[in-house]
Coordinates of C-alpha atoms in Angstrom, one line a residue:
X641 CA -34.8 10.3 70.0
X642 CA -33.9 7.1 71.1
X643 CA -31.4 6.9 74.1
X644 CA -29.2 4.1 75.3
X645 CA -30.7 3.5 78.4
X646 CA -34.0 3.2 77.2
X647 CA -33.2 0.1 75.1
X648 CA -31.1 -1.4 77.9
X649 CA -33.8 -1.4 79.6
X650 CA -35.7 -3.9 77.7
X651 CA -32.8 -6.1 76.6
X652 CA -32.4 -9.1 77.6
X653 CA -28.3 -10.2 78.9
X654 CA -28.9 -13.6 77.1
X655 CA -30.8 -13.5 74.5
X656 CA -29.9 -10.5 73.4
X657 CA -26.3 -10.2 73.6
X658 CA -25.1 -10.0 70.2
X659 CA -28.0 -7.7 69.3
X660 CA -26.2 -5.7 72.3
X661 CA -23.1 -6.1 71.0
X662 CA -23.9 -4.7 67.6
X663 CA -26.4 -2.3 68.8
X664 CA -23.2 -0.6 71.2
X665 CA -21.0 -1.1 68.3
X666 CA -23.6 1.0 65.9
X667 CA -24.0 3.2 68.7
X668 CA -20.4 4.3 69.3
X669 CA -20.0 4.5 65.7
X670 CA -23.8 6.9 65.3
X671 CA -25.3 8.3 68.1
X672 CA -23.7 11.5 69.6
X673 CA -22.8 11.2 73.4
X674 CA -25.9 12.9 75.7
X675 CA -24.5 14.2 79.2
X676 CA -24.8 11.9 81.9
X677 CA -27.9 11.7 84.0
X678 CA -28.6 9.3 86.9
X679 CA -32.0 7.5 86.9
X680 CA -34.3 7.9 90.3
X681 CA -33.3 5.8 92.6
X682 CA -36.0 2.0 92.2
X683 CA -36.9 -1.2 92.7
X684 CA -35.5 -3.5 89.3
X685 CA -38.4 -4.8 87.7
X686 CA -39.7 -8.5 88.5
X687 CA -38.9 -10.9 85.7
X688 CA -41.8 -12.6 84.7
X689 CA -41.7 -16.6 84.1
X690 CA -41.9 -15.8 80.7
X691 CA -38.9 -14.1 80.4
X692 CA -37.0 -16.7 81.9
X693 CA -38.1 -19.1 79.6
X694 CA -35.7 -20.1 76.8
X695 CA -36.4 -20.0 72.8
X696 CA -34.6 -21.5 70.3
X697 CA -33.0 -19.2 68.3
X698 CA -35.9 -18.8 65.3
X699 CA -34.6 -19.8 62.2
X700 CA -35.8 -17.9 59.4
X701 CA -37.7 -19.7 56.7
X702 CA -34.9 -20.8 54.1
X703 CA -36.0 -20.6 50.8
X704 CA -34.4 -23.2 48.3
X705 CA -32.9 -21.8 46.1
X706 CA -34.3 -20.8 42.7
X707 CA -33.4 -22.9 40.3
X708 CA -32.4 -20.7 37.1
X709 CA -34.0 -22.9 34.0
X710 CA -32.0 -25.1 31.8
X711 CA -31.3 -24.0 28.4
X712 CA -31.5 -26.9 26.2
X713 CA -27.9 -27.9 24.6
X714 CA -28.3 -26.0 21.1
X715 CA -28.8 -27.9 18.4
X716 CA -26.4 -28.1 15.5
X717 CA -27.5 -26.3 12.8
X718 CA -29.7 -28.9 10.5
X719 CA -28.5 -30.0 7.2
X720 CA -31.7 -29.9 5.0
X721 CA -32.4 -32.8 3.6
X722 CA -30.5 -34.7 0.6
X723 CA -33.7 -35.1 -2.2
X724 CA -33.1 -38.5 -3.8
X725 CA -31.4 -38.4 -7.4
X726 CA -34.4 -37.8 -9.9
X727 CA -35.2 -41.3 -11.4
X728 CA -34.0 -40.6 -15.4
X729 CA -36.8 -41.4 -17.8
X730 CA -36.3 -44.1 -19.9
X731 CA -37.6 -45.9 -23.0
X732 CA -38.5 -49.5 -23.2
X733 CA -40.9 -51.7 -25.2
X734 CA -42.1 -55.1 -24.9
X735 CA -43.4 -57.4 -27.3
X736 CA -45.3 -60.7 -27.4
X737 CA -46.5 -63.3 -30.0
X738 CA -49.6 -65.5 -29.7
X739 CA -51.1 -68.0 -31.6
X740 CA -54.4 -69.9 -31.4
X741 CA -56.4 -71.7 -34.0
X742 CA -60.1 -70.6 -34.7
X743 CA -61.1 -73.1 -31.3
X744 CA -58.5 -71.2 -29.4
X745 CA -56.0 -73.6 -29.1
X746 CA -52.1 -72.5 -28.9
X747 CA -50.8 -73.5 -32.1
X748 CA -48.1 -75.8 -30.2
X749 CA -50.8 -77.7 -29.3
X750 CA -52.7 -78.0 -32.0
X751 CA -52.8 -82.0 -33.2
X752 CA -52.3 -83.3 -37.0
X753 CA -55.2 -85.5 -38.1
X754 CA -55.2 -89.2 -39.2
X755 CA -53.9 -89.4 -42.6
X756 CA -56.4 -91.6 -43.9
X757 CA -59.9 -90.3 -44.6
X758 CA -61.6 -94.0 -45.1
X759 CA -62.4 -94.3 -41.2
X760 CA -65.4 -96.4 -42.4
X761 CA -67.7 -93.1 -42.8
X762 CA -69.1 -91.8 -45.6
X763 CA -67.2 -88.8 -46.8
X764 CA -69.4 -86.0 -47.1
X765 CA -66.8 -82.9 -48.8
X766 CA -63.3 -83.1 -49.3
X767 CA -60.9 -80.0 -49.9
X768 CA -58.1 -79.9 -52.5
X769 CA -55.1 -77.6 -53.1
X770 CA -54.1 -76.1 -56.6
X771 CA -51.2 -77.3 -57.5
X772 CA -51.5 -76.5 -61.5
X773 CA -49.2 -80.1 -62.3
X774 CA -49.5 -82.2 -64.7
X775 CA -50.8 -85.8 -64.0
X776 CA -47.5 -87.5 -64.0
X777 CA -46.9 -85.5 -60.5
X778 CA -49.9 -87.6 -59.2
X779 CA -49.1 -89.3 -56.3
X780 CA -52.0 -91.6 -54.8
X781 CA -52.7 -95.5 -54.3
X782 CA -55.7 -95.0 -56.3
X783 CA -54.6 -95.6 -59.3
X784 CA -56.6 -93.4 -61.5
X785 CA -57.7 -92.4 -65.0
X786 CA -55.7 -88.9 -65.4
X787 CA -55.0 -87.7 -69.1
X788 CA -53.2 -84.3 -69.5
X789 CA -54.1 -82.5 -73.1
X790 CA -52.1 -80.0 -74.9
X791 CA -49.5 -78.7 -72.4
X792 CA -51.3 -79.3 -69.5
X793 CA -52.8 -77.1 -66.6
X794 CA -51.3 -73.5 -66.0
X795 CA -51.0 -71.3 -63.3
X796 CA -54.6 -69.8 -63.6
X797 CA -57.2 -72.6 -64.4
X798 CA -61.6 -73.1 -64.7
X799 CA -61.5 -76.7 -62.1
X800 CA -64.9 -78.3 -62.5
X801 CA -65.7 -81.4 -60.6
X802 CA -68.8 -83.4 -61.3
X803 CA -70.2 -86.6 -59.9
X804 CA -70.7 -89.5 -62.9
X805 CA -74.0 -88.5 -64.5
X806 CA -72.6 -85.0 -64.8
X807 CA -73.8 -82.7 -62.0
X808 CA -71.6 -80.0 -61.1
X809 CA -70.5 -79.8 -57.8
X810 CA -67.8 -77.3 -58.3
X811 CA -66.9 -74.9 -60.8
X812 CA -64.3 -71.4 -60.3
X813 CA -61.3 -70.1 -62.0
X814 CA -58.4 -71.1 -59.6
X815 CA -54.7 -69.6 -59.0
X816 CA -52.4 -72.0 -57.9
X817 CA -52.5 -71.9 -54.2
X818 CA -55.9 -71.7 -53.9
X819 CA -58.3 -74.4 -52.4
X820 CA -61.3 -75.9 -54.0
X821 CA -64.1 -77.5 -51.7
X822 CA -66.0 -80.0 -53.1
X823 CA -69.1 -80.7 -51.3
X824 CA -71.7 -83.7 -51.7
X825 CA -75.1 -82.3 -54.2
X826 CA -77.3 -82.3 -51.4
X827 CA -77.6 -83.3 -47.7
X828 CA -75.5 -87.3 -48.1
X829 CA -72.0 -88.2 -48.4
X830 CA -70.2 -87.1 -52.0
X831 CA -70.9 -89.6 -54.9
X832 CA -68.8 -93.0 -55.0
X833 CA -66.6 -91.2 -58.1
X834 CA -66.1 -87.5 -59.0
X835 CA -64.6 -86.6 -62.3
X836 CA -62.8 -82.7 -62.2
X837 CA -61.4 -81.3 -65.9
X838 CA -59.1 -78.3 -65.7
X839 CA -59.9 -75.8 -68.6
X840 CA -58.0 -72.9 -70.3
X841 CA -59.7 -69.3 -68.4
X842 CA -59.0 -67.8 -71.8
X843 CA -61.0 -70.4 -74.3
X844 CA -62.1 -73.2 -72.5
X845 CA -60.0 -75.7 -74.3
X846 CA -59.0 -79.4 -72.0
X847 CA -56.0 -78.9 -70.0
X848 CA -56.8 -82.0 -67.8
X849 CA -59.2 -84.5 -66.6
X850 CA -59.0 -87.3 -63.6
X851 CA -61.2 -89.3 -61.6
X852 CA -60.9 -89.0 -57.7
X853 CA -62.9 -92.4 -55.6
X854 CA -64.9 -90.6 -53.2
X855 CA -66.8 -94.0 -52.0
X856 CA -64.8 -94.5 -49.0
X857 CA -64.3 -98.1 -50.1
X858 CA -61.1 -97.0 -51.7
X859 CA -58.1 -95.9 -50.0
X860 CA -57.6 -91.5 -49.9
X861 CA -55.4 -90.2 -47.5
X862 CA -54.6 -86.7 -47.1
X863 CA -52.0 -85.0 -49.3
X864 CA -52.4 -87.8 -52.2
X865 CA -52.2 -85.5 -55.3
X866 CA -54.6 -86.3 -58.5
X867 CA -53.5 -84.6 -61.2
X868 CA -53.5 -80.9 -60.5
X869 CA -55.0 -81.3 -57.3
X870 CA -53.9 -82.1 -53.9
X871 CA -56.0 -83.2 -51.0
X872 CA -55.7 -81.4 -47.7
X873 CA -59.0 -81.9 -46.1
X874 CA -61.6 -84.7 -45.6
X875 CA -64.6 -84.4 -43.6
X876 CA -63.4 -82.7 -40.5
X877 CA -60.3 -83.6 -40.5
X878 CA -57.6 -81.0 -41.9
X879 CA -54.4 -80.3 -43.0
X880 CA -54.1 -76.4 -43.7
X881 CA -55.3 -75.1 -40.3
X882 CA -56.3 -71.3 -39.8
X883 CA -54.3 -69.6 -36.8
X884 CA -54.4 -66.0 -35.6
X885 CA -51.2 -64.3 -34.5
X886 CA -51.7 -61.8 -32.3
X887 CA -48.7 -59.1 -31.4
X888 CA -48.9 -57.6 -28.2
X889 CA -46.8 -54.4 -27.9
X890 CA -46.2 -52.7 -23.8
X891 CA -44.8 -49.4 -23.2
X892 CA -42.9 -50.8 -20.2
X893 CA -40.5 -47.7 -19.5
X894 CA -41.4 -44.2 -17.7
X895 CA -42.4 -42.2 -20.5
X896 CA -44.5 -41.7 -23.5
X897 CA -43.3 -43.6 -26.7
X898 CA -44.6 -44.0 -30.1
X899 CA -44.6 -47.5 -32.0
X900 CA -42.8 -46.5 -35.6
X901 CA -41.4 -50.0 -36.5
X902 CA -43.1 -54.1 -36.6
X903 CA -41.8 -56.4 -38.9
X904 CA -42.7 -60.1 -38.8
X905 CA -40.4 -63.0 -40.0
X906 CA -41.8 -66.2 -41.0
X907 CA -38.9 -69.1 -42.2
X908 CA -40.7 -73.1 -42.5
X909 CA -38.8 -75.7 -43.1
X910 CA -40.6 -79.3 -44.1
X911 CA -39.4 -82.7 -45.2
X912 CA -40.9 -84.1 -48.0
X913 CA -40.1 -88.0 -49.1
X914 CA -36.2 -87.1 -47.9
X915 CA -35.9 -83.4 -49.4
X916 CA -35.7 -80.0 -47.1
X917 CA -37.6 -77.4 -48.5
X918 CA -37.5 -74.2 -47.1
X919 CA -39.3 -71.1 -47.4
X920 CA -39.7 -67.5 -45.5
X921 CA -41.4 -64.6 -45.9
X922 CA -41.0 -60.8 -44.4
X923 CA -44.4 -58.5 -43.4
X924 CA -44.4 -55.2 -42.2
X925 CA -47.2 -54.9 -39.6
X926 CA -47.1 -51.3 -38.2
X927 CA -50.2 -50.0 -40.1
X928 CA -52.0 -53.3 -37.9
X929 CA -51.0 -51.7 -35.1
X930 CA -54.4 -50.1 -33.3
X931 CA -52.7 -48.0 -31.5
X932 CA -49.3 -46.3 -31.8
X933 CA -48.8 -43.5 -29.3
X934 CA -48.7 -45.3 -25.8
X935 CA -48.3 -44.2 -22.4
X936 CA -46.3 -46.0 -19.3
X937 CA -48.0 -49.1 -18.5
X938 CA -50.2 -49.2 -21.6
X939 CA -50.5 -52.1 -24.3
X940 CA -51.4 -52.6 -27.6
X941 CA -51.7 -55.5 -30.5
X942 CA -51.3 -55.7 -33.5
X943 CA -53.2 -59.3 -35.5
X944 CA -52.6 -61.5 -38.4
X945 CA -54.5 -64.5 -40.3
X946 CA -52.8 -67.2 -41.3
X947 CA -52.6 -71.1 -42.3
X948 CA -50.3 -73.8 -41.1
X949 CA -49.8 -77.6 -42.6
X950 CA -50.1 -79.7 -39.8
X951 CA -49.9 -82.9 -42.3
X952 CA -46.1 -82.1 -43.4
X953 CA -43.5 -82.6 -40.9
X954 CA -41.7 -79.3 -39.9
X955 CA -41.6 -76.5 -38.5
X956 CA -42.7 -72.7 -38.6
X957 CA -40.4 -70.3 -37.0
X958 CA -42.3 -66.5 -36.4
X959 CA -40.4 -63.9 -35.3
X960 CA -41.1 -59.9 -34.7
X961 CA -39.2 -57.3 -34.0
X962 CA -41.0 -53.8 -32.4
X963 CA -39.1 -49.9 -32.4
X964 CA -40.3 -47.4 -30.3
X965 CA -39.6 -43.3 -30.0
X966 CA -40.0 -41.5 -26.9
X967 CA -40.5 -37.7 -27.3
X968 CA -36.4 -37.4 -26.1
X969 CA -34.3 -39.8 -25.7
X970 CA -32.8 -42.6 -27.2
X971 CA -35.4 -45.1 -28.7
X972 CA -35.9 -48.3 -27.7
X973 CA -36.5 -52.1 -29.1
X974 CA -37.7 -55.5 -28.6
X975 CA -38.2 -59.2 -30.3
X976 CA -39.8 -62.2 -29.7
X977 CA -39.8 -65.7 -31.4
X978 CA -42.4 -68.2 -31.8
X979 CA -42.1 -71.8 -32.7
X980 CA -44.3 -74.8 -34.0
X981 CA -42.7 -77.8 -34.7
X982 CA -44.6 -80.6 -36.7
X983 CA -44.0 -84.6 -35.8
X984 CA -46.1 -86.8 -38.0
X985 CA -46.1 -90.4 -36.8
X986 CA -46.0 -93.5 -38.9
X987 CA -45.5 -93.2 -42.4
X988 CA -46.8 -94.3 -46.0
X989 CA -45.4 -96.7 -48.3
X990 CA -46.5 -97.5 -51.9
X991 CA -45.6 -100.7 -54.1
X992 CA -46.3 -100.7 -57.9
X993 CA -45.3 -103.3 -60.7
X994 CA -44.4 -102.9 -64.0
X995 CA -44.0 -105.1 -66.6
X996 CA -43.2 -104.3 -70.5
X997 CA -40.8 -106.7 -73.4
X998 CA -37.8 -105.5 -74.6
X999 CA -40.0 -103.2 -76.7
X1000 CA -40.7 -101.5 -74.3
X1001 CA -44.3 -102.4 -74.6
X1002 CA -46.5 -103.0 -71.3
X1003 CA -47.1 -106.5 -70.8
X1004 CA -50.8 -106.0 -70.6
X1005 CA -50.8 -104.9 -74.3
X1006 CA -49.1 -107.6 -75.6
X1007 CA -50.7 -109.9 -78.3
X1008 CA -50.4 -113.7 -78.8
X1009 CA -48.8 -114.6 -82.1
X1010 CA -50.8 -116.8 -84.8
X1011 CA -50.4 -120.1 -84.2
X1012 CA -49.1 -121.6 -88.1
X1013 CA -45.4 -120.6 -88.7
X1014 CA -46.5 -120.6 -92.5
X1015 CA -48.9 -118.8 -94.0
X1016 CA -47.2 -120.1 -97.2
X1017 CA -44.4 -118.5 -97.4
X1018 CA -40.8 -119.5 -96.6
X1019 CA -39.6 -119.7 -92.9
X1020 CA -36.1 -118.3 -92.5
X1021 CA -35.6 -118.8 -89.0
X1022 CA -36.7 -121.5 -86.4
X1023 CA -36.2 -121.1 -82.1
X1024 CA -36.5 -124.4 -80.3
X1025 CA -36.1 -124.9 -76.5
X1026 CA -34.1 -128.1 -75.5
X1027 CA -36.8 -130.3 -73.5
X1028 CA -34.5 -133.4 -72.8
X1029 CA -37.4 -136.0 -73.1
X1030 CA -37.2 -139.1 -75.6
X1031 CA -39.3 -139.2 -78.6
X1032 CA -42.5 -140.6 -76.8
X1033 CA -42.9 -137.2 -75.8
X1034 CA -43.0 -135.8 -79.4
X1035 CA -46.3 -134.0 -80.2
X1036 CA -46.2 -132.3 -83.6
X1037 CA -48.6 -132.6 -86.9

């Protein structure tokens, strides 16, 4: 049991008075009072140097304090995300026309030839067209025989062309339209004359016959007509020139489509000697198409032969006009035009003269009258012209 006097005994005054303090003050409140007994009389104890020495009051170690961990602010809860409006699929087509000749040239660029075919070559073929007219439709500066029999040429003829000692150089049945190549009989130019008859297909009974002058001496210029016949081509240069079209047809939308509808248009309108003349024509093209069903992004064409006069002035409007179905959805459409325009510089001019009497009778087939005003008979009528001279001019029988 611990006893008061036993701690006082190693208690420091000093140092230790508040522990006294508070150790008294715990005492009187807990320990229970021991009856008094006095100590044997002795020396107090010898402070050693020590003792007297002074500390500092030892301050405990002071722990900072502990930090209790930040919670992050909360978040708000997150709105997902808005997904962008779904892109609506759509139908729509593209079309495109091209034209080239057989060199590749765009058919704006293509050039007309020189009219005249006497360049100072020999002319090795020439081309006609069949125009089934009679000769007094001939329009040339040549001047030629041409004799039409019966009623003339039809619409569906035998042409045979021949050089003067009668080869044939070229003999068909013809439609008018068509063209008719006459080449020379072996490797030189065509014969200085060529005579071509136009026969019945049915019998073979004359329809017409005319001389053309090949020689190059001669004046021939394209689209002179002889007879029946006109002349589009001599040597190499050409009136009717061959073109491709080509139709290029795009799915440019975001779906499937299929190509149900192409229509071409085709209007011309040429100038000839002062008179418009127009024409046009209407083809459906879908069943050209090589490919109808196309995807997004994909192309296909669609391709078409055919001839443009280069020698008329003019021009040739082509149009086209594609449909498309997507699988749903409202279908979609497209056009495109394409335009030559022909310019033909300089022009030709031809003078003729004719002379006939009151008759009526060309002056080259009238005949000098006999000389004698009686053959015997009486003269009923006399026609003098007034000369004014005197009578030394008089010369008479």
């Amino acid at each position: 049991r611990v006893t008061k006097e036993s701690h006082e005994s190693v208690l420091d005054t000093e140092s230790n008075e508040l522990f006294r303090t508070l150790y008294t003050f715990d005492y009187s409140m807990s320990m229970t009072p021991e009856p008094t007994t006095l100590p044997p009389t002795s020396p107090p104890p010898t402070k050693s140097p020590v003792d007297d020495q002074t500390y500092p009051p030892t301050d405990l170690a002071t722990e900072p304090p502990t930090e209790q961990p930040t919670e992050p602010p909360t978040e708000p809860p997150t709105e997902p995300p808005t997904e962008p409006p779904t892109a609506k699929a759509f139908c729509l087509v593209d079309v495109d026309i091209k034209c080239v000749d057989d060199d590749g040239t765009d058919c704006r660029a293509i050039e007309s030839p020189p009219g005249q075919c006497v360049t100072g070559n020999k002319i090795d073929v020439v081309t006609f067209a069949y125009l089934g007219s009679n000769c007094k439709g001939s329009a040339n500066t040549q001047n030629g025989i041409c004799d039409d029999f019966g009623s003339g040429p039809s619409e569906r003829d035998v042409v045979t062309c021949k050089d003067m000692e009668g080869e044939v150089l070229y003999s068909k049945s013809v439609s008018v339209g068509d063209s008719i190549t006459v080449p020379s009989s072996g490797n030189g130019p065509l014969p200085e004359m060529i005579i071509c008859e136009v026969t019945s297909v049915e019998n073979g009974s004359p329809r017409q016959s005319f001389q053309v002058n090949t020689s190059g001496d001669e004046d021939l210029s394209l689209l002179d007509i002889y007879g029946s016949l006109q002349l589009i081509s001599c040597n190499e240069h050409n009136c009717k020139v061959p073109v491709t079209f080509t139709y290029e047809i795009e799915n440019i939308g975001t779906e499937q489509m299929t190509v149900d509808f192409l229509e071409r248009t085709i209007k011309s309108s040429f100038d000839i000697n002062g008179v418009t003349i127009k024409d046009s024509s209407i083809n459906d093209l879908l069943g050209s198409v090589k490919k109808t069903v196309l995807e997004p992004g994909e192309k296909t064409t669609a391709v078409e032969e055919g001839i443009i006069d280069v020698c008329i002035e003019g021009t040739y409007a082509t149009s086209v006009k594609v449909e498309a179905d997507p699988p749903i959805g409202v279908p979609c459409e497209d056009e495109d035009k394409y335009e030559v325009t022909i310019e033909i510089e300089g022009c030709r001019i031809d003078v003729d003269i004719t002379c006939v009497d009151e008759d009526g009778k060309s002056c080259t087939d009238l005949e000098a009258p006999p000389g004698r005003c009686s053959d015997g008979g009486k003269i009923d009528v006399v026609t003098f012209t007034y000369e004014g001279g005197d009578c030394d001019q008089t010369a008479n029988t």
